[in-house]
XYZ file of C-alpha atoms in Angstrom:
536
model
C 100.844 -33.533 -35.972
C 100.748 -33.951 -32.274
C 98.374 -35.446 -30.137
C 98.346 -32.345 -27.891
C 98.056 -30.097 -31.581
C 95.152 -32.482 -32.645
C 92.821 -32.445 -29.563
C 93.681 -28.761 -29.522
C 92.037 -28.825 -33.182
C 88.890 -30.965 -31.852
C 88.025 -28.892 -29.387
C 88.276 -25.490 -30.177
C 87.127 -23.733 -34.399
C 90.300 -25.288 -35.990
C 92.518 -21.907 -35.985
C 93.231 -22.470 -31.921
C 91.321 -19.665 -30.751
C 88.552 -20.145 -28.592
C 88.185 -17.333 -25.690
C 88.391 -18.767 -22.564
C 86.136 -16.089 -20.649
C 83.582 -17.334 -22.665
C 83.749 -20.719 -23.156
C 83.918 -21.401 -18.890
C 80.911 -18.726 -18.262
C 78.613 -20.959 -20.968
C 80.382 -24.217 -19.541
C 78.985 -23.165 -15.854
C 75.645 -22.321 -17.384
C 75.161 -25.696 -19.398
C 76.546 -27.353 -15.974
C 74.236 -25.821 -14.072
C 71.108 -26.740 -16.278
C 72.026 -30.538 -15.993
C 73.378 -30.914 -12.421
C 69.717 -31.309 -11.002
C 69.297 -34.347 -13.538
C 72.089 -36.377 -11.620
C 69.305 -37.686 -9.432
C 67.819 -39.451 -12.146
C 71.351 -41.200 -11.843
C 71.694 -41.464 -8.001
C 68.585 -43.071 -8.131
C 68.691 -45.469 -10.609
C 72.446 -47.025 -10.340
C 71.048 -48.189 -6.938
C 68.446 -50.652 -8.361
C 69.610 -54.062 -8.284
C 70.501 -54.975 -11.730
C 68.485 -57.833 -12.102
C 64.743 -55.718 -11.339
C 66.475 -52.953 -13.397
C 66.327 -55.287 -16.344
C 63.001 -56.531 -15.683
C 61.329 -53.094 -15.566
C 62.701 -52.091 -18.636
C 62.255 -55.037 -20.786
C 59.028 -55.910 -19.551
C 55.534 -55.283 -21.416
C 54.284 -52.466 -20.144
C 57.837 -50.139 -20.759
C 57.740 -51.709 -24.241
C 54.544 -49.498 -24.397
C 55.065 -46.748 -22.893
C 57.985 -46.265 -25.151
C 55.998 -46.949 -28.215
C 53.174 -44.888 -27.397
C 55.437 -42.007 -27.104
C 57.379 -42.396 -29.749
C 53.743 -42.348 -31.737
C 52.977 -39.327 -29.906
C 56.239 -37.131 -30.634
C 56.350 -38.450 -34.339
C 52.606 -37.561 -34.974
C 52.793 -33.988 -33.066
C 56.030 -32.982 -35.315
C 54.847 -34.451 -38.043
C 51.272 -32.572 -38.243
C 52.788 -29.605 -36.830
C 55.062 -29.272 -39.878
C 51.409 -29.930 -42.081
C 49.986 -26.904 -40.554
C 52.975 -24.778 -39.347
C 54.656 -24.089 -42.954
C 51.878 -24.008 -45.058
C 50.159 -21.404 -42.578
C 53.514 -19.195 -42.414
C 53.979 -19.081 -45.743
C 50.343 -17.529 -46.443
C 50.972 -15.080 -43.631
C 54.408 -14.252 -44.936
C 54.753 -14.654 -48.637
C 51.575 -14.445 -50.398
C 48.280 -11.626 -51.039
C 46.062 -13.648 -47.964
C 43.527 -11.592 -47.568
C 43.896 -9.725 -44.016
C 46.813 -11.531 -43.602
C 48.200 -9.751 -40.625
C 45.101 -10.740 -38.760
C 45.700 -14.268 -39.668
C 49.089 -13.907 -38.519
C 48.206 -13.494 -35.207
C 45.292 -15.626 -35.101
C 46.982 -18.786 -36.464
C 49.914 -18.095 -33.398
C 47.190 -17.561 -30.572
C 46.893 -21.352 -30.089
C 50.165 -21.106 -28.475
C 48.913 -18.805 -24.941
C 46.455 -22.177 -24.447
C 47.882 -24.606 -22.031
C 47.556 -27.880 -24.050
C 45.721 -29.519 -20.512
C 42.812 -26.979 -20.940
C 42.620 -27.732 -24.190
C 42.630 -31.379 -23.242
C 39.813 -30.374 -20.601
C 37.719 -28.650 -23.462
C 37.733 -30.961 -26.006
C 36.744 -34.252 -23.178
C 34.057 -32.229 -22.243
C 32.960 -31.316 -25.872
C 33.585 -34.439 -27.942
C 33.796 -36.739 -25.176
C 31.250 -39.516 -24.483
C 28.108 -37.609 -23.988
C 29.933 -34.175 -24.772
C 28.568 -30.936 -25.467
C 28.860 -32.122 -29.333
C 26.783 -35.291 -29.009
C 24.314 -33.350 -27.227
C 23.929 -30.920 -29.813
C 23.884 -33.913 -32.466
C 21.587 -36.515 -30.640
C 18.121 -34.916 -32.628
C 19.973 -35.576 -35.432
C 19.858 -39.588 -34.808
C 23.999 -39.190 -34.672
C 24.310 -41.414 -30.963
C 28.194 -42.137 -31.100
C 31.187 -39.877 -31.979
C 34.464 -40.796 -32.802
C 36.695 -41.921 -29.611
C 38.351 -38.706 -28.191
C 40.734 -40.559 -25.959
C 44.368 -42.499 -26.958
C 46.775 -41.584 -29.213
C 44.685 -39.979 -31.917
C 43.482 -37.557 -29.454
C 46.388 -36.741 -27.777
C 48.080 -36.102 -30.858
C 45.192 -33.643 -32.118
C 45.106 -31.579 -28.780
C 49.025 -31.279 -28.471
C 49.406 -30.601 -32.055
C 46.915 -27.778 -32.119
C 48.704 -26.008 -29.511
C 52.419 -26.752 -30.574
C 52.353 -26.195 -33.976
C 52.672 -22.316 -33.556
C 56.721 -22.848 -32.623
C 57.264 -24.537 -36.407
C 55.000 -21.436 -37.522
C 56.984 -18.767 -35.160
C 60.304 -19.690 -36.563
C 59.492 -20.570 -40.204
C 57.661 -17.437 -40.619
C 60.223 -15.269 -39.258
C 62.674 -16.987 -41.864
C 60.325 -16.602 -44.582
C 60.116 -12.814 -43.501
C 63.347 -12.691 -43.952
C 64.215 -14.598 -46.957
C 65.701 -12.865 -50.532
C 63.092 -13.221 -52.962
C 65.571 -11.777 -56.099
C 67.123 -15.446 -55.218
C 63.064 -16.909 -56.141
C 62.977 -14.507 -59.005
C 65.914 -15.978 -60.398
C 64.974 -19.465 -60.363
C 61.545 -18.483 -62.101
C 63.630 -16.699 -65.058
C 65.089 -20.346 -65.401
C 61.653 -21.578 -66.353
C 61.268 -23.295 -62.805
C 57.431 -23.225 -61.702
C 56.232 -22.164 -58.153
C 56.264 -25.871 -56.270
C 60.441 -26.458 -57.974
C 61.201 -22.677 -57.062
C 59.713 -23.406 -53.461
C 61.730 -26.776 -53.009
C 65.255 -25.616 -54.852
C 65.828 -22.421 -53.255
C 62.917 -21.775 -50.564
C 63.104 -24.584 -48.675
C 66.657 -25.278 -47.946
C 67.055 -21.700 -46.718
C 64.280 -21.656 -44.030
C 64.991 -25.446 -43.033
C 66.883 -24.617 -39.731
C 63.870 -22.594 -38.576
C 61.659 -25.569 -39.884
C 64.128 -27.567 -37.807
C 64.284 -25.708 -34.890
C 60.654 -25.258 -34.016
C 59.625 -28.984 -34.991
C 62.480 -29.460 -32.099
C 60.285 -27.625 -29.578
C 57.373 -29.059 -31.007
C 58.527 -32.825 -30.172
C 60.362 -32.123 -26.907
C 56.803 -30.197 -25.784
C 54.872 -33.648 -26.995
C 57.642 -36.005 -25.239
C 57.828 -34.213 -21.987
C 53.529 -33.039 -21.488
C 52.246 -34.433 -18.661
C 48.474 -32.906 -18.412
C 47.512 -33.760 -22.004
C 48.093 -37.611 -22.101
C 47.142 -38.052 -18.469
C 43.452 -36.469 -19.086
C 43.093 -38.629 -22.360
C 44.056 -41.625 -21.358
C 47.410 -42.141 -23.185
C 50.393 -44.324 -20.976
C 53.485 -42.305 -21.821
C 56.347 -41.815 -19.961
C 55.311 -38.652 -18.302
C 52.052 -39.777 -17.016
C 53.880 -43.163 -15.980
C 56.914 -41.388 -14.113
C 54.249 -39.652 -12.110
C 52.518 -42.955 -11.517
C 55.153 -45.027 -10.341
C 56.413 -41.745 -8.407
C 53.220 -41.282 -5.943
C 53.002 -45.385 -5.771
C 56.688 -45.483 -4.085
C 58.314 -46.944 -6.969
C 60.603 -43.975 -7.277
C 63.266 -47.243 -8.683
C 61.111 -47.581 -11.956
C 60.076 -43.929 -12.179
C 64.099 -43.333 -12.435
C 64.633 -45.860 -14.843
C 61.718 -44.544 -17.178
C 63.147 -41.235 -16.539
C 66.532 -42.216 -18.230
C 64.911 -43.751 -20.693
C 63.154 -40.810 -21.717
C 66.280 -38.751 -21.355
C 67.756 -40.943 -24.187
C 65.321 -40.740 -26.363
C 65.480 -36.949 -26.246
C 69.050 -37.559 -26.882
C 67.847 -39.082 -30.233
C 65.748 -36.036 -30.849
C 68.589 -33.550 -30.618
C 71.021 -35.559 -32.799
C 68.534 -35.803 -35.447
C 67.954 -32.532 -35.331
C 71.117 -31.101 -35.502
C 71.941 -33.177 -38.620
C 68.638 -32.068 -40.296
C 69.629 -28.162 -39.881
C 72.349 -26.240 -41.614
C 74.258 -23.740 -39.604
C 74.343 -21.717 -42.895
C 73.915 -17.887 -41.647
C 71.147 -15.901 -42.904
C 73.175 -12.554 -43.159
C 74.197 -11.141 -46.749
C 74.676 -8.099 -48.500
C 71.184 -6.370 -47.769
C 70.879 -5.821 -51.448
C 67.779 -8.039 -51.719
C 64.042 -7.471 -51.730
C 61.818 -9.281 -49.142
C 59.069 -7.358 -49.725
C 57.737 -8.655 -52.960
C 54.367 -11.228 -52.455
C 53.125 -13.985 -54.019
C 49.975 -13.273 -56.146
C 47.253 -16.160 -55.163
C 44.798 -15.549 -57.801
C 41.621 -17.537 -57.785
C 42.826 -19.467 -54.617
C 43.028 -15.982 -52.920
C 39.752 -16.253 -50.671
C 39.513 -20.417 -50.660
C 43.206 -20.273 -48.838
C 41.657 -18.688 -45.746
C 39.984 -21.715 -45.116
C 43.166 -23.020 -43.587
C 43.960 -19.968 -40.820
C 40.274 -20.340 -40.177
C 39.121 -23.703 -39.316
C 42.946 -24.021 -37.424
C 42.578 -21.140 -35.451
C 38.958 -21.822 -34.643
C 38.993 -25.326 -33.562
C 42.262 -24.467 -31.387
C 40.369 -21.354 -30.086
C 36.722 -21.313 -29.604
C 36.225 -24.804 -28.458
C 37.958 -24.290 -25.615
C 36.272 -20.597 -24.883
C 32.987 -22.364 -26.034
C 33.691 -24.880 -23.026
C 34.754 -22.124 -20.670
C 31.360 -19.749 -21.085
C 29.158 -23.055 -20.827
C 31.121 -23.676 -17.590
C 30.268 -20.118 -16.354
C 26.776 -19.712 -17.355
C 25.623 -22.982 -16.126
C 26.930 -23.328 -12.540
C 26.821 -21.814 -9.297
C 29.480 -19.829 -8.334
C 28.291 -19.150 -4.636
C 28.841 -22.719 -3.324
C 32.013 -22.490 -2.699
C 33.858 -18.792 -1.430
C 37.193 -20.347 -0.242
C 37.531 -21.304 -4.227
C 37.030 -17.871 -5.622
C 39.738 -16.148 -7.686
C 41.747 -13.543 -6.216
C 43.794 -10.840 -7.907
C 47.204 -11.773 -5.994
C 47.397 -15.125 -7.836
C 47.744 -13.033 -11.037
C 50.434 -10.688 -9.649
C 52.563 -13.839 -8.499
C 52.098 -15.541 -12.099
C 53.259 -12.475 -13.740
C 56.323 -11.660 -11.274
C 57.444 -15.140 -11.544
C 57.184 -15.549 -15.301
C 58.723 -11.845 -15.552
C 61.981 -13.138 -13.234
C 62.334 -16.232 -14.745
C 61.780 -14.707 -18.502
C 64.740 -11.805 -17.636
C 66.921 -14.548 -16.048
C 66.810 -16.665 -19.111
C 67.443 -13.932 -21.820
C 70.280 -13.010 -19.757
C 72.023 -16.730 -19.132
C 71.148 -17.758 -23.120
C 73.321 -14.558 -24.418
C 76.507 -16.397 -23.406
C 75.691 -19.514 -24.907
C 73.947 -18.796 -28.254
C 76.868 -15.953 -29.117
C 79.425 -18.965 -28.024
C 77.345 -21.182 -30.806
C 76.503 -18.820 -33.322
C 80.384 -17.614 -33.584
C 82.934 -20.685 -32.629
C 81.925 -24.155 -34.527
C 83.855 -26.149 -32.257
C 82.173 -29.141 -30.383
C 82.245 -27.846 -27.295
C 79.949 -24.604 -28.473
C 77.649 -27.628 -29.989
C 77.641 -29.215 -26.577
C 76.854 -26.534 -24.608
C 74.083 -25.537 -27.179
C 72.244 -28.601 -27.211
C 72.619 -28.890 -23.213
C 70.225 -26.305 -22.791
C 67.827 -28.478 -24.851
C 67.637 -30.923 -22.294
C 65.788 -29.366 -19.344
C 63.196 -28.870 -21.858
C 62.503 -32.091 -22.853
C 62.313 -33.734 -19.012
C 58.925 -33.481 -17.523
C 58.116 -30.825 -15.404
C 57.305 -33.614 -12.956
C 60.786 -34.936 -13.481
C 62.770 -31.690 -13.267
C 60.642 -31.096 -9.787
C 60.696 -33.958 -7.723
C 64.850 -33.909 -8.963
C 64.741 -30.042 -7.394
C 62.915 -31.272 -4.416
C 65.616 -34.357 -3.953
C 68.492 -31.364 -3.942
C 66.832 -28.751 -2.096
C 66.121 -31.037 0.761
C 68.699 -32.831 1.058
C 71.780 -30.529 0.117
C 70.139 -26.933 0.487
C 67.487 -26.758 2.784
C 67.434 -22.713 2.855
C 66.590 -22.614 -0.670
C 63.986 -25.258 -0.718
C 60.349 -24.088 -1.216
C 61.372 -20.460 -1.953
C 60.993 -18.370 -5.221
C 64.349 -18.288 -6.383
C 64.279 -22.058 -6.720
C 61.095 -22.129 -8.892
C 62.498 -19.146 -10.856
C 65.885 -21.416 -11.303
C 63.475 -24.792 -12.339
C 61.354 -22.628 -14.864
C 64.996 -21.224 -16.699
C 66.059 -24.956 -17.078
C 62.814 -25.524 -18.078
C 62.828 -23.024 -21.009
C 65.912 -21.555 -21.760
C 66.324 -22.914 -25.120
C 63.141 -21.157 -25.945
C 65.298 -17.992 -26.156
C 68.650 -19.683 -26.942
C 67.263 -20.553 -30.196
C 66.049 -17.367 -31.185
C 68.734 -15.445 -29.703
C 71.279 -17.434 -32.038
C 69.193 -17.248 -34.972
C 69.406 -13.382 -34.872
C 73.206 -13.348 -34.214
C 74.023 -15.796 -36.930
C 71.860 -12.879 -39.103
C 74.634 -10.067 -38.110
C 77.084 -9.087 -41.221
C 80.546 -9.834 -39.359
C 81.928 -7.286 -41.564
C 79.951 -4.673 -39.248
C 81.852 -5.988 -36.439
C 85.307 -6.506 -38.067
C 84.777 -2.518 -39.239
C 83.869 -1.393 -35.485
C 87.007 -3.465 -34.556
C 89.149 -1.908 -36.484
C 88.072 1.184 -35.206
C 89.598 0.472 -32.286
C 86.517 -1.280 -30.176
C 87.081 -3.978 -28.359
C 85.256 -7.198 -28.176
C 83.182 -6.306 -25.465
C 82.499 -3.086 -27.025
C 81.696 -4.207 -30.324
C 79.203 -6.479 -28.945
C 77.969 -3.759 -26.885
C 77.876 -0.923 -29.958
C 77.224 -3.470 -32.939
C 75.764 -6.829 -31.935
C 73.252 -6.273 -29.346
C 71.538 -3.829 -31.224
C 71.146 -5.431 -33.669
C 70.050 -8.939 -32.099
C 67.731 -7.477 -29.134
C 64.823 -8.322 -30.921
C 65.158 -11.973 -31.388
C 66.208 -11.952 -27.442
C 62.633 -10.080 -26.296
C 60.925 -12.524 -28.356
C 62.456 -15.619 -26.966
C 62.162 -14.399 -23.350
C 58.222 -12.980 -24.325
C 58.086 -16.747 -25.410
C 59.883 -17.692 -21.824
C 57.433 -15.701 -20.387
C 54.609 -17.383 -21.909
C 55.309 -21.030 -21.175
C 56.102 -19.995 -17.669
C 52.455 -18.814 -17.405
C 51.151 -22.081 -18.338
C 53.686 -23.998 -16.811
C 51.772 -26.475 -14.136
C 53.838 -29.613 -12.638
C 56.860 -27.565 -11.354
C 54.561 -24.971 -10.216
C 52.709 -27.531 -8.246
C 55.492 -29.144 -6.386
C 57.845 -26.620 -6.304
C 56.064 -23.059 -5.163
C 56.511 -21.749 -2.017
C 53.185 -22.225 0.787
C 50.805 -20.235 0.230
C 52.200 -18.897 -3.189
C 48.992 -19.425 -5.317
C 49.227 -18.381 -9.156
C 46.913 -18.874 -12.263
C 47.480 -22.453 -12.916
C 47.598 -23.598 -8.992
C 43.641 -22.053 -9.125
C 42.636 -23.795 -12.077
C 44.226 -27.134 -10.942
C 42.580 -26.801 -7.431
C 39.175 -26.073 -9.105
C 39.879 -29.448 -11.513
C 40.785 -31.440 -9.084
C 37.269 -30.505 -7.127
C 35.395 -30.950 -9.855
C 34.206 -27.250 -9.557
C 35.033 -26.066 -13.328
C 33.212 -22.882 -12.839
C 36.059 -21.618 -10.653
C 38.603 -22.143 -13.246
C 37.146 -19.940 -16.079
C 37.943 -16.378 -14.788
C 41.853 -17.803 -14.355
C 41.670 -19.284 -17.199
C 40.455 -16.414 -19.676
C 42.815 -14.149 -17.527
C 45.562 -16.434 -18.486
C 44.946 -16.485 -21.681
C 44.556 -12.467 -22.336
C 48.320 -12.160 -20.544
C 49.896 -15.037 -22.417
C 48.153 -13.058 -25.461
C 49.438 -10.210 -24.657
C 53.050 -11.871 -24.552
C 52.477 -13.610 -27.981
C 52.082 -9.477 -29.410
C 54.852 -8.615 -27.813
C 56.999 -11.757 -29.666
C 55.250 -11.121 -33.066
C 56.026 -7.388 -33.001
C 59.643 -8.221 -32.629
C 59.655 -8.981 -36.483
C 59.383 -5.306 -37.054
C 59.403 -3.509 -40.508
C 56.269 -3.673 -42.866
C 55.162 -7.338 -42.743
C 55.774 -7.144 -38.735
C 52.732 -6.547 -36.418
């Protein structure tokens, strides 16, 4: 075989054909996600070697980089605990009102993790809202909020919804004749679950324990507010103290270790497709029995804690301050409209540059679809911070007509989260019966039109739902906001940050419940996407 023959063979599906069309237009689009990151390059090749080697060998990197590889193992890891176990009561079993659970247990999701940070400081904290209440009681000392066990509680309350998002959806999904069988060959429940259960919905278990430890490696508000040195709160650090040299170098070091995240990841999932005859029957439910009403407990105490501790916090903030000292702080309506036009573009801009790219993936296994998959992943996992201040370097130094202007924030929140709705939009084409296209082939459609007549149709729910879920994080979204807006462009999160920063808490409730109603209703909007009977 030739060498031209063989590299041929590596880089396209094995048979030769790869269309070209589409492999440069998802080629430009993973380019384009990772071209702002080349200033994390620039910036560190021109540190001397010698300090290069210092910072990163010395003590306090050696922490940093353990305490966040504590934080993204413990956030995946406990997100996984709650994530399946919750999804599979909302999808598979008699739960009583389980389609109010299913909702409830994904709500945690609209709260940005920093308020939830905020909330729980203020109620478990050193003389907290908690200890208050418990002081008559002769308790004078709580557990320590802050450090690592802290962080990981807060981030993994409001990250475990993406494991339960995708596993549930899977589970929704899922043949249960294939479970029936495996019980007629005298296999209980628990071998049933791990033989034939389990390997079919671990991609989605795969994928959103992905988003769950890129989310834990790349937060920024979370760690900073309990006290946690990670590389995010570092970066920024080092970053406002002038030592852009060693806020480069920890930036490449967390690149790498996202690097390390992906590769595992890909290994761990199966590219198996979920699409089949459409003979089975999904709709058949586990009986719970005695354990009917005692399994609620789990839904419940989750989706309280993640939910009315921080509304608990917000109505004490609102009842007992003044909200007259301060008039130039006050909410206005136009920070709302910008939040929601901004999110809207960049949630519409994403579904439309991940279509390329997850149809490349989901139909050619070739390397270079793989590639261009898992590029997307990376502007995920870099801190907004990161991505910002990299945006900033470009825009005023290369493009000074496009710095500080909406398209440019619109462009950092797609690299931010377009593997949000990459994931999902793959997921629902790898669940298309090819023979449905092959038949509108060979009547004469061409590709385009197949896609068009077949495909889309068929996958436009999994795309609404990953750009709703685009549309969400965007919302929330708070560094590259910050840094990267437009003057005078205030949204949701620039009010609550400004009323933080003062000190004046009472001024952040009314953005803060109003961002969490819209994010809500964006979270309906991706759980109605599942459609049919056990849908919203």
């Amino acid at each position: 075989m030739s060498w031209t023959r063989r590299i041929r063979d590596i880089l396209t599906d094995g048979d030769g054909r790869l269309p070209v069309g589409l492999t440069l237009l998802s080629a430009a689009i993973a380019g384009t996600l990772v071209f702002p990151l080349a200033w994390l390059v620039i910036e560190a090749v021109t540190v001397e070697r010698s300090r290069a080697m210092d910072l990163l060998f010395s003590a306090g990197t050696a922490e940093v980089l353990a305490n966040s590889l504590l934080l993204m193992g413990g956030v995946t890891a406990f997100s996984i605990l709650l994530g399946v176990p919750l999804a599979y009561l909302t999808a598979r079993t008699d739960l009583p009102f389980r389609r109010f659970w299913s909702i409830a247990v994904a709500l945690p999701l609209v709260v940005p993790s920093y308020v939830g940070a905020f909330s729980f400081v203020s109620a478990f904290g050193p003389r907290g809202e908690f200890h208050d209440l418990l002081a008559p009681l002769g308790i004078e000392r709580l557990p320590e909020i802050y450090g690592l066990p802290g962080t990981v509680l807060v981030i993994t309350l409001y990250t475990y919804p993406y494991v339960y998002l995708t596993t549930r959806a899977a589970l929704l999904s899922l043949d249960t004749t294939l479970i029936e069988a495996a019980r007629t060959l005298n296999h209980g429940r628990l071998e049933a679950f791990r033989r034939v259960t389990l390997p079919v919905i671990r991609p989605a278990i795969a994928a959103g324990s992905l988003l769950a430890a890129l989310y834990a490696v790349s937060d920024f508000g979370t760690p900073t507010i309990m006290r946690l040195p990670v590389f995010t709160r570092q970066i920024y650090v080092e970053y406002n103290s002038f030592g852009r040299d060693y806020a480069a170098l920890l930036s490449l070091q967390l690149l790498a270790v996202v690097l390390v995240v992906l590769a595992l990841e890909w290994f761990v999932r199966s590219d198996r497709s979920a699409h089949g005859d459409d003979a089975g029957n999904t709709d058949r439910l586990v009986g719970l029995g005695r354990w009917r009403w005692p399994a609620t407990l789990l839904p419940a105490s989750v989706s309280a804690v993640a939910l009315l501790v921080p509304l608990w916090i917000l109505l004490l903030w609102l009842v007992r301050t003044d909200t007259g000292r301060r008039p130039s702080m006050a909410f206005e309506w136009v920070q709302a409209l910008n939040s929601v036009s901004v999110a809207a573009a960049a949630a519409v801009v994403a579904a439309l540059a991940a279509l390329p790219v997850a149809y490349f993936a989901a139909n050619h296994d070739s390397p270079l679809s793989t590639l261009f998959e898992r590029t997307t992943y990376v502007g995920f996992a870099v801190p907004g911070i990161v991505l910002a201040l990299a945006l900033v370097y470009f825009g005023s130094s290369y493009l000074p007509w496009l710095y500080q202007t909406l398209p440019l924030l619109v462009f950092a929140y797609v690299v931010r989260f377009l593997p949000q709705v990459v994931g999902s939009t793959r997921t629902s084409i790898l669940g298309v019966d090819p023979r449905l296209v092959e038949a509108s082939r060979a009547l004469g459609e061409s590709s385009m039109g197949a896609f068009r007549r077949v495909t889309f149709p068929l996958v436009r729910s999994g795309i609404v739902a990953g750009a709703a879920l685009v549309f969400l994080t965007t919302m929330k979204e708070l560094p590259v906001t910050l840094i990267l807006r437009p003057s005078n462009f205030e949204t949701i999160v620039t009010q609550i940050w400004r009323a933080q920063e003062s000190g004046l808490y009472q001024y952040a409730v009314v953005p803060t419940l109003l961002l969490l109603v819209i994010s809500g209703l964006s979270m309906v909007v991706m759980l109605a996407q599942e459609g049919g009977e056990d849908g919203l």
